[in-house]
mmCIF file with all atom_site columns, C-alpha atoms in Angstrom:
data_model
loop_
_atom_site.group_PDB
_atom_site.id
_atom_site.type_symbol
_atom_site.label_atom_id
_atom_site.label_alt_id
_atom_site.label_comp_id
_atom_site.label_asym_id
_atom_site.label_entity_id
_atom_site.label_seq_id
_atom_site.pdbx_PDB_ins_code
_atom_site.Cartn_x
_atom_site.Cartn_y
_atom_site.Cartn_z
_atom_site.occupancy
_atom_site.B_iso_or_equiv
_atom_site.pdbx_formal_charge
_atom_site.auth_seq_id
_atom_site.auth_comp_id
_atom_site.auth_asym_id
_atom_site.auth_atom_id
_atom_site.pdbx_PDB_model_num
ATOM 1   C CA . UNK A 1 1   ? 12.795 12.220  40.038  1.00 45.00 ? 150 UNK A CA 1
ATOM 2   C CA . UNK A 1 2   ? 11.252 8.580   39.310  1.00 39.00 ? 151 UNK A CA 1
ATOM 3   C CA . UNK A 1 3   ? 8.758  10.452  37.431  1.00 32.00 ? 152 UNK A CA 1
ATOM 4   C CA . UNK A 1 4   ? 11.673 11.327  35.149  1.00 32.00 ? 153 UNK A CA 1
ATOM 5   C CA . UNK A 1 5   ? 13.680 8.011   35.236  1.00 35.00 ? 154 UNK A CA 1
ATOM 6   C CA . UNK A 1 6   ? 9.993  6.608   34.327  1.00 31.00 ? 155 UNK A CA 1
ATOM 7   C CA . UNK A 1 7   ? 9.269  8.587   31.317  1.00 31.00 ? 156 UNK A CA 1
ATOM 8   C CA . UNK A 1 8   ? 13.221 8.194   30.205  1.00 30.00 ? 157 UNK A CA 1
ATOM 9   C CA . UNK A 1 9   ? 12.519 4.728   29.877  1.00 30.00 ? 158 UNK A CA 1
ATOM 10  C CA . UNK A 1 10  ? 9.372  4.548   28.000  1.00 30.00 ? 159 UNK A CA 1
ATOM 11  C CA . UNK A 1 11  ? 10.688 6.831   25.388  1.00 31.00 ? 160 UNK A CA 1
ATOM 12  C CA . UNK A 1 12  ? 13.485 4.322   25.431  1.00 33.00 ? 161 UNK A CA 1
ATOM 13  C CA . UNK A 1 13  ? 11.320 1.596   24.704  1.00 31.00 ? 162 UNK A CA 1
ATOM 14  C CA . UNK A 1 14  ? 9.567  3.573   22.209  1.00 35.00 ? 163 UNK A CA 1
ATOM 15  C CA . UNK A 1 15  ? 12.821 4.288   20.616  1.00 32.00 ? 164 UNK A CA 1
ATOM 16  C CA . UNK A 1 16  ? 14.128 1.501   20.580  1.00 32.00 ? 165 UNK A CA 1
ATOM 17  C CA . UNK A 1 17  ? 10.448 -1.099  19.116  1.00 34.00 ? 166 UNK A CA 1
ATOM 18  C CA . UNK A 1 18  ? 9.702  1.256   16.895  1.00 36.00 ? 167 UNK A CA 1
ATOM 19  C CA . UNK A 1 19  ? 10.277 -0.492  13.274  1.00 40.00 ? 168 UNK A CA 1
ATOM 20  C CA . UNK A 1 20  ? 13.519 1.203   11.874  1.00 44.00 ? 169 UNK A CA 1
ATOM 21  C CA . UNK A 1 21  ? 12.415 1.452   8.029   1.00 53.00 ? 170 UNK A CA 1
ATOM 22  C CA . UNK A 1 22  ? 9.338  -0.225  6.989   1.00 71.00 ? 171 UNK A CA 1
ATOM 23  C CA . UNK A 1 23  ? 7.979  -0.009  3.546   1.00 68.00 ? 172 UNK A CA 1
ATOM 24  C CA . UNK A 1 24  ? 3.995  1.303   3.453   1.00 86.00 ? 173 UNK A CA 1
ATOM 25  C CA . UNK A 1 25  ? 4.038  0.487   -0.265  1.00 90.00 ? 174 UNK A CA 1
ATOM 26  C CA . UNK A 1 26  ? 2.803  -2.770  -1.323  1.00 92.00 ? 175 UNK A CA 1
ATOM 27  C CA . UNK A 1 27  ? 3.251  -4.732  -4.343  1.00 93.00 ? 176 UNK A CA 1
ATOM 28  C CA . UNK A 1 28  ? -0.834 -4.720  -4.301  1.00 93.00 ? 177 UNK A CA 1
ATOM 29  C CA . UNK A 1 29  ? -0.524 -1.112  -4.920  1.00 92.00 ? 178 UNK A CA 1
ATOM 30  C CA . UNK A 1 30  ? 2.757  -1.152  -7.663  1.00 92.00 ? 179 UNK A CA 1
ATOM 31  C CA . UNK A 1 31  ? 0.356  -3.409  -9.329  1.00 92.00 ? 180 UNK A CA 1
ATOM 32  C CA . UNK A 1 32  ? -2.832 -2.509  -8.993  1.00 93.00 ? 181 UNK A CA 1
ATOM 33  C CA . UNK A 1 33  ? -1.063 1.359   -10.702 1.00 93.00 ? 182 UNK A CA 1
ATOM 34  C CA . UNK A 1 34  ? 0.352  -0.446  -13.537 1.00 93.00 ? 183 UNK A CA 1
ATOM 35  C CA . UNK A 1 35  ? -1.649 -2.592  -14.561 1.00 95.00 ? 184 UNK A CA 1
ATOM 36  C CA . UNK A 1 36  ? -3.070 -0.368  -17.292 1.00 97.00 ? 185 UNK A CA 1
ATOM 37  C CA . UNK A 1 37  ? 0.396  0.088   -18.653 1.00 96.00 ? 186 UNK A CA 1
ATOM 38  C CA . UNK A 1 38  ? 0.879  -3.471  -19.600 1.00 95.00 ? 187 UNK A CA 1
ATOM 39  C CA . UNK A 1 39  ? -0.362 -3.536  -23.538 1.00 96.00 ? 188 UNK A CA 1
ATOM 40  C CA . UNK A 1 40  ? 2.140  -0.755  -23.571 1.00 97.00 ? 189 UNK A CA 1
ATOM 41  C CA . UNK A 1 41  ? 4.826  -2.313  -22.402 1.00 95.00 ? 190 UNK A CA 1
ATOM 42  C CA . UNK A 1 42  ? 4.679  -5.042  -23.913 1.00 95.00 ? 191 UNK A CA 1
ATOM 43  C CA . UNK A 1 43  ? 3.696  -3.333  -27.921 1.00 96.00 ? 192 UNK A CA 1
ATOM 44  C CA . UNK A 1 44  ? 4.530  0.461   -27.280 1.00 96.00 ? 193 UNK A CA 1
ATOM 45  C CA . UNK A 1 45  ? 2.079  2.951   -29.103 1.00 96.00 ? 194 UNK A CA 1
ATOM 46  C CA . UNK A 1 46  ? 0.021  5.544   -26.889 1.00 96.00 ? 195 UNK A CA 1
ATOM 47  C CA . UNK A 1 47  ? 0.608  5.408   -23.081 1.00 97.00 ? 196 UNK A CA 1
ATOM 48  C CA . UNK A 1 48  ? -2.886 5.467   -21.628 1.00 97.00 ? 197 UNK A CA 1
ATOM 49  C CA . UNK A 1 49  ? -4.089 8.126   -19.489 1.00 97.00 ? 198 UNK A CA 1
ATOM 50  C CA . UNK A 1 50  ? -4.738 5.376   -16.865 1.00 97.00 ? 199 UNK A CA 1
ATOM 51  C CA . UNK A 1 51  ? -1.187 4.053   -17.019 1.00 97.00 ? 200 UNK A CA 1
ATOM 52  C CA . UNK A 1 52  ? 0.571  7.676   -16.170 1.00 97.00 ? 201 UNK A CA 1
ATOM 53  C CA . UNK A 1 53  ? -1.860 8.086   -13.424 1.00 97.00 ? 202 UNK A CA 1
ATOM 54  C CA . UNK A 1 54  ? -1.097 5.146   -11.945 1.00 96.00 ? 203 UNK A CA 1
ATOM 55  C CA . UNK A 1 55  ? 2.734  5.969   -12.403 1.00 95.00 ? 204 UNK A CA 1
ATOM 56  C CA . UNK A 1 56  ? 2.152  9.480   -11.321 1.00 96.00 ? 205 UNK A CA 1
ATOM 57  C CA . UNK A 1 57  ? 0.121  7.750   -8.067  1.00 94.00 ? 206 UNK A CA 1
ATOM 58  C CA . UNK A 1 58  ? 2.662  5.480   -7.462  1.00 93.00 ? 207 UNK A CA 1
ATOM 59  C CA . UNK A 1 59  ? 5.369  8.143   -7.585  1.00 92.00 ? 208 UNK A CA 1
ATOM 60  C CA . UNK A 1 60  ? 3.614  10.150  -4.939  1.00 93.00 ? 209 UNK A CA 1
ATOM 61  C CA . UNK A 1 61  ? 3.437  7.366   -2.393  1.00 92.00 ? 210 UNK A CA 1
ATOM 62  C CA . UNK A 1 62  ? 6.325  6.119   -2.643  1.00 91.00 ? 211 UNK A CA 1
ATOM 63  C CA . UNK A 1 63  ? 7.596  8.678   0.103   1.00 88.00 ? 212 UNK A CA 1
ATOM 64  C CA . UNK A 1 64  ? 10.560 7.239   1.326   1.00 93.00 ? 213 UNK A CA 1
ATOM 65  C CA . UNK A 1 65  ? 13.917 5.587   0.787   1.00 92.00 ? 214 UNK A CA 1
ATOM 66  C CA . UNK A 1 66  ? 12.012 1.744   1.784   1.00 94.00 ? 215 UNK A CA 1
ATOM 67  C CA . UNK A 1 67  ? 8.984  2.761   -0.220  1.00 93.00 ? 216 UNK A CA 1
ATOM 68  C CA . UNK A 1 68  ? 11.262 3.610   -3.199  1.00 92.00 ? 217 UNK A CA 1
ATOM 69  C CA . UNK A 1 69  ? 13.219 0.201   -2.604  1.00 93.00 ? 218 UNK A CA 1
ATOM 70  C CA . UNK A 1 70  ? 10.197 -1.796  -2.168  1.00 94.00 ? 219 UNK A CA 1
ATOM 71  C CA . UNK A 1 71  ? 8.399  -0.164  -5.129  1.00 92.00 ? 220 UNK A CA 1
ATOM 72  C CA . UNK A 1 72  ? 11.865 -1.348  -7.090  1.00 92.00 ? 221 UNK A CA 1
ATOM 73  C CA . UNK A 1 73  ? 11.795 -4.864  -5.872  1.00 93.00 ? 222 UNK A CA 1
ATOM 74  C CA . UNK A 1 74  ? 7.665  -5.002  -7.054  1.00 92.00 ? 223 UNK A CA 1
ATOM 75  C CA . UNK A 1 75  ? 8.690  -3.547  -10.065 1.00 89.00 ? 224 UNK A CA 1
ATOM 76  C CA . UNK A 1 76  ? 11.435 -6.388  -10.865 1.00 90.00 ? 225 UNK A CA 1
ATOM 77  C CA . UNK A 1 77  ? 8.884  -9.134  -9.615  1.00 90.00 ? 226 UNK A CA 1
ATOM 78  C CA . UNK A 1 78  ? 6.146  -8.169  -11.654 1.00 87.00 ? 227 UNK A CA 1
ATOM 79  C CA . UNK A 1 79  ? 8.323  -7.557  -15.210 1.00 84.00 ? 228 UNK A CA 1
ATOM 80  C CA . UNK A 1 80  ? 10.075 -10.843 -14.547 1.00 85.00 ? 229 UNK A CA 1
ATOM 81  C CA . UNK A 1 81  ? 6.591  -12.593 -14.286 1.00 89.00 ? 230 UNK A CA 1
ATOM 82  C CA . UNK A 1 82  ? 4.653  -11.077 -17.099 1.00 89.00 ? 231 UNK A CA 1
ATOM 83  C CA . UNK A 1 83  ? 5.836  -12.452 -20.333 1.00 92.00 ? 232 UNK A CA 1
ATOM 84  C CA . UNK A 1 84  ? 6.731  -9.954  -23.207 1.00 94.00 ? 233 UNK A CA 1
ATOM 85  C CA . UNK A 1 85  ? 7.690  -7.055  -21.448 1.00 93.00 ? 234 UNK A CA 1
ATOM 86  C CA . UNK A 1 86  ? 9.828  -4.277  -23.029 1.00 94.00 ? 235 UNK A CA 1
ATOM 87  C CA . UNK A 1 87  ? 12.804 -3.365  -20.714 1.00 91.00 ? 236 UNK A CA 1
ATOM 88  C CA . UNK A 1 88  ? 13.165 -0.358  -23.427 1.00 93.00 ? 237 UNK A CA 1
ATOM 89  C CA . UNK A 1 89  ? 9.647  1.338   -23.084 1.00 95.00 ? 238 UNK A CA 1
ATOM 90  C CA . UNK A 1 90  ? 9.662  0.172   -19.088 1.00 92.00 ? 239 UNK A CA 1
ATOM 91  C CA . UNK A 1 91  ? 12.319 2.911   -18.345 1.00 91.00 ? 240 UNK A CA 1
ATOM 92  C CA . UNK A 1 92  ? 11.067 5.192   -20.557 1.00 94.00 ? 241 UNK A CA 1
ATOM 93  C CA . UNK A 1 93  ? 7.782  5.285   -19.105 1.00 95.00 ? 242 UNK A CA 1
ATOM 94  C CA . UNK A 1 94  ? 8.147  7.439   -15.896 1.00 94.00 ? 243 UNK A CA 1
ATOM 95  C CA . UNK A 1 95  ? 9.567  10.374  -18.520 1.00 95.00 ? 244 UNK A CA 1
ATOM 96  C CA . UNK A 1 96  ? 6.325  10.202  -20.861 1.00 96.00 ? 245 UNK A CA 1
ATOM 97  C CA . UNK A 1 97  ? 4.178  10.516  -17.958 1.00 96.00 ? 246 UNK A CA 1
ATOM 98  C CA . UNK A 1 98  ? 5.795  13.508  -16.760 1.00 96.00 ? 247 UNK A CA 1
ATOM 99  C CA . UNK A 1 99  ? 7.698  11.908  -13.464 1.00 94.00 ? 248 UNK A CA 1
ATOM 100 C CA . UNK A 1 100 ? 11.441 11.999  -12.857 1.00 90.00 ? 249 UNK A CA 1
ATOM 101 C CA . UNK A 1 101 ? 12.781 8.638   -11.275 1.00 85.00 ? 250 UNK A CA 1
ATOM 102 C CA . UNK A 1 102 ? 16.627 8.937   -10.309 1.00 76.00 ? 251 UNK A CA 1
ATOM 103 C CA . UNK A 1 103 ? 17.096 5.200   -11.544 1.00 78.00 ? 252 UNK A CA 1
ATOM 104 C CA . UNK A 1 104 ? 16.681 3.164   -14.601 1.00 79.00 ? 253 UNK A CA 1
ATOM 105 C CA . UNK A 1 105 ? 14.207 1.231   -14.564 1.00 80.00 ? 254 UNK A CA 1
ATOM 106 C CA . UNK A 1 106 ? 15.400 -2.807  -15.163 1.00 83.00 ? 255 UNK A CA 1
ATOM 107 C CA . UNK A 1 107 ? 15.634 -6.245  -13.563 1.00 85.00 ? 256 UNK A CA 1
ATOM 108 C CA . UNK A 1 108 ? 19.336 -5.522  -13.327 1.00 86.00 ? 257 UNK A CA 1
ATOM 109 C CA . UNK A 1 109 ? 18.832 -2.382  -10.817 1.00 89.00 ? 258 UNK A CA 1
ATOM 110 C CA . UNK A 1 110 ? 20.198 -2.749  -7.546  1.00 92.00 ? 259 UNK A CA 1
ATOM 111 C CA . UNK A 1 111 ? 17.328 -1.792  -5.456  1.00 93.00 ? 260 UNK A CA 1
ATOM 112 C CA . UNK A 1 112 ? 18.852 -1.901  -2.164  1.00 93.00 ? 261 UNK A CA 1
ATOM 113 C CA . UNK A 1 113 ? 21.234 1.309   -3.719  1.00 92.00 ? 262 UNK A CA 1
ATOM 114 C CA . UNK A 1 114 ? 18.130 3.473   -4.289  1.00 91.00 ? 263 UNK A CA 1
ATOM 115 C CA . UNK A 1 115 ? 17.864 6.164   -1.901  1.00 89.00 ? 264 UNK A CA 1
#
């Protein structure tokens, strides 16, 4: 019986530290992927193989709802530091790579609503 009440309260304790929704995504990685996408945002023309990788890559780790929201706040911290940036070929770009992205991508997205 105290074996029980024991192991009722470690899972407890488990339950109840265990970080609720933490991001594994880093900005690191959002920019370290995009990076060869920036002459293309910022003039248009081909996208580079490199840049759709990195967008496909991106897409693929960004598993869940605070990956997605983190990726989103990277995204709008990067594009509001790097001058000349087209907001116009930014959201188009998941589509000519291939990847489907349920939001547009803009500094005026609401990242916390991305699910």
């Amino acid at each position: 019986m105290a074996l029980a009440k024991l192991a009722c309260v470690v899972l407890m304790v488990m339950v109840l530290a265990s970080p609720i929704a933490q991001a594994t995504i880093t900005c690191g990685q959002v920019s370290s992927g995009l990076a060869p996408c920036i002459n293309y945002l910022k003039v248009g023309g081909a996208v580079p193989a490199a840049c759709c990788n990195g967008v496909r890559g991106l897409n693929a780790a960004a598993k869940t709802t605070a990956d997605r929201q983190a990726a989103c706040r990277c995204l709008q911290s990067a594009a509001t530091s790097i001058r000349g940036i087209n907001f116009s070929l930014a959201s188009g770009l998941p589509g000519k790579c291939g990847v489907n992205v349920p939001y547009k991508l803009s500094p005026s997205t609401n990242c916390n609503t991305i699910k």
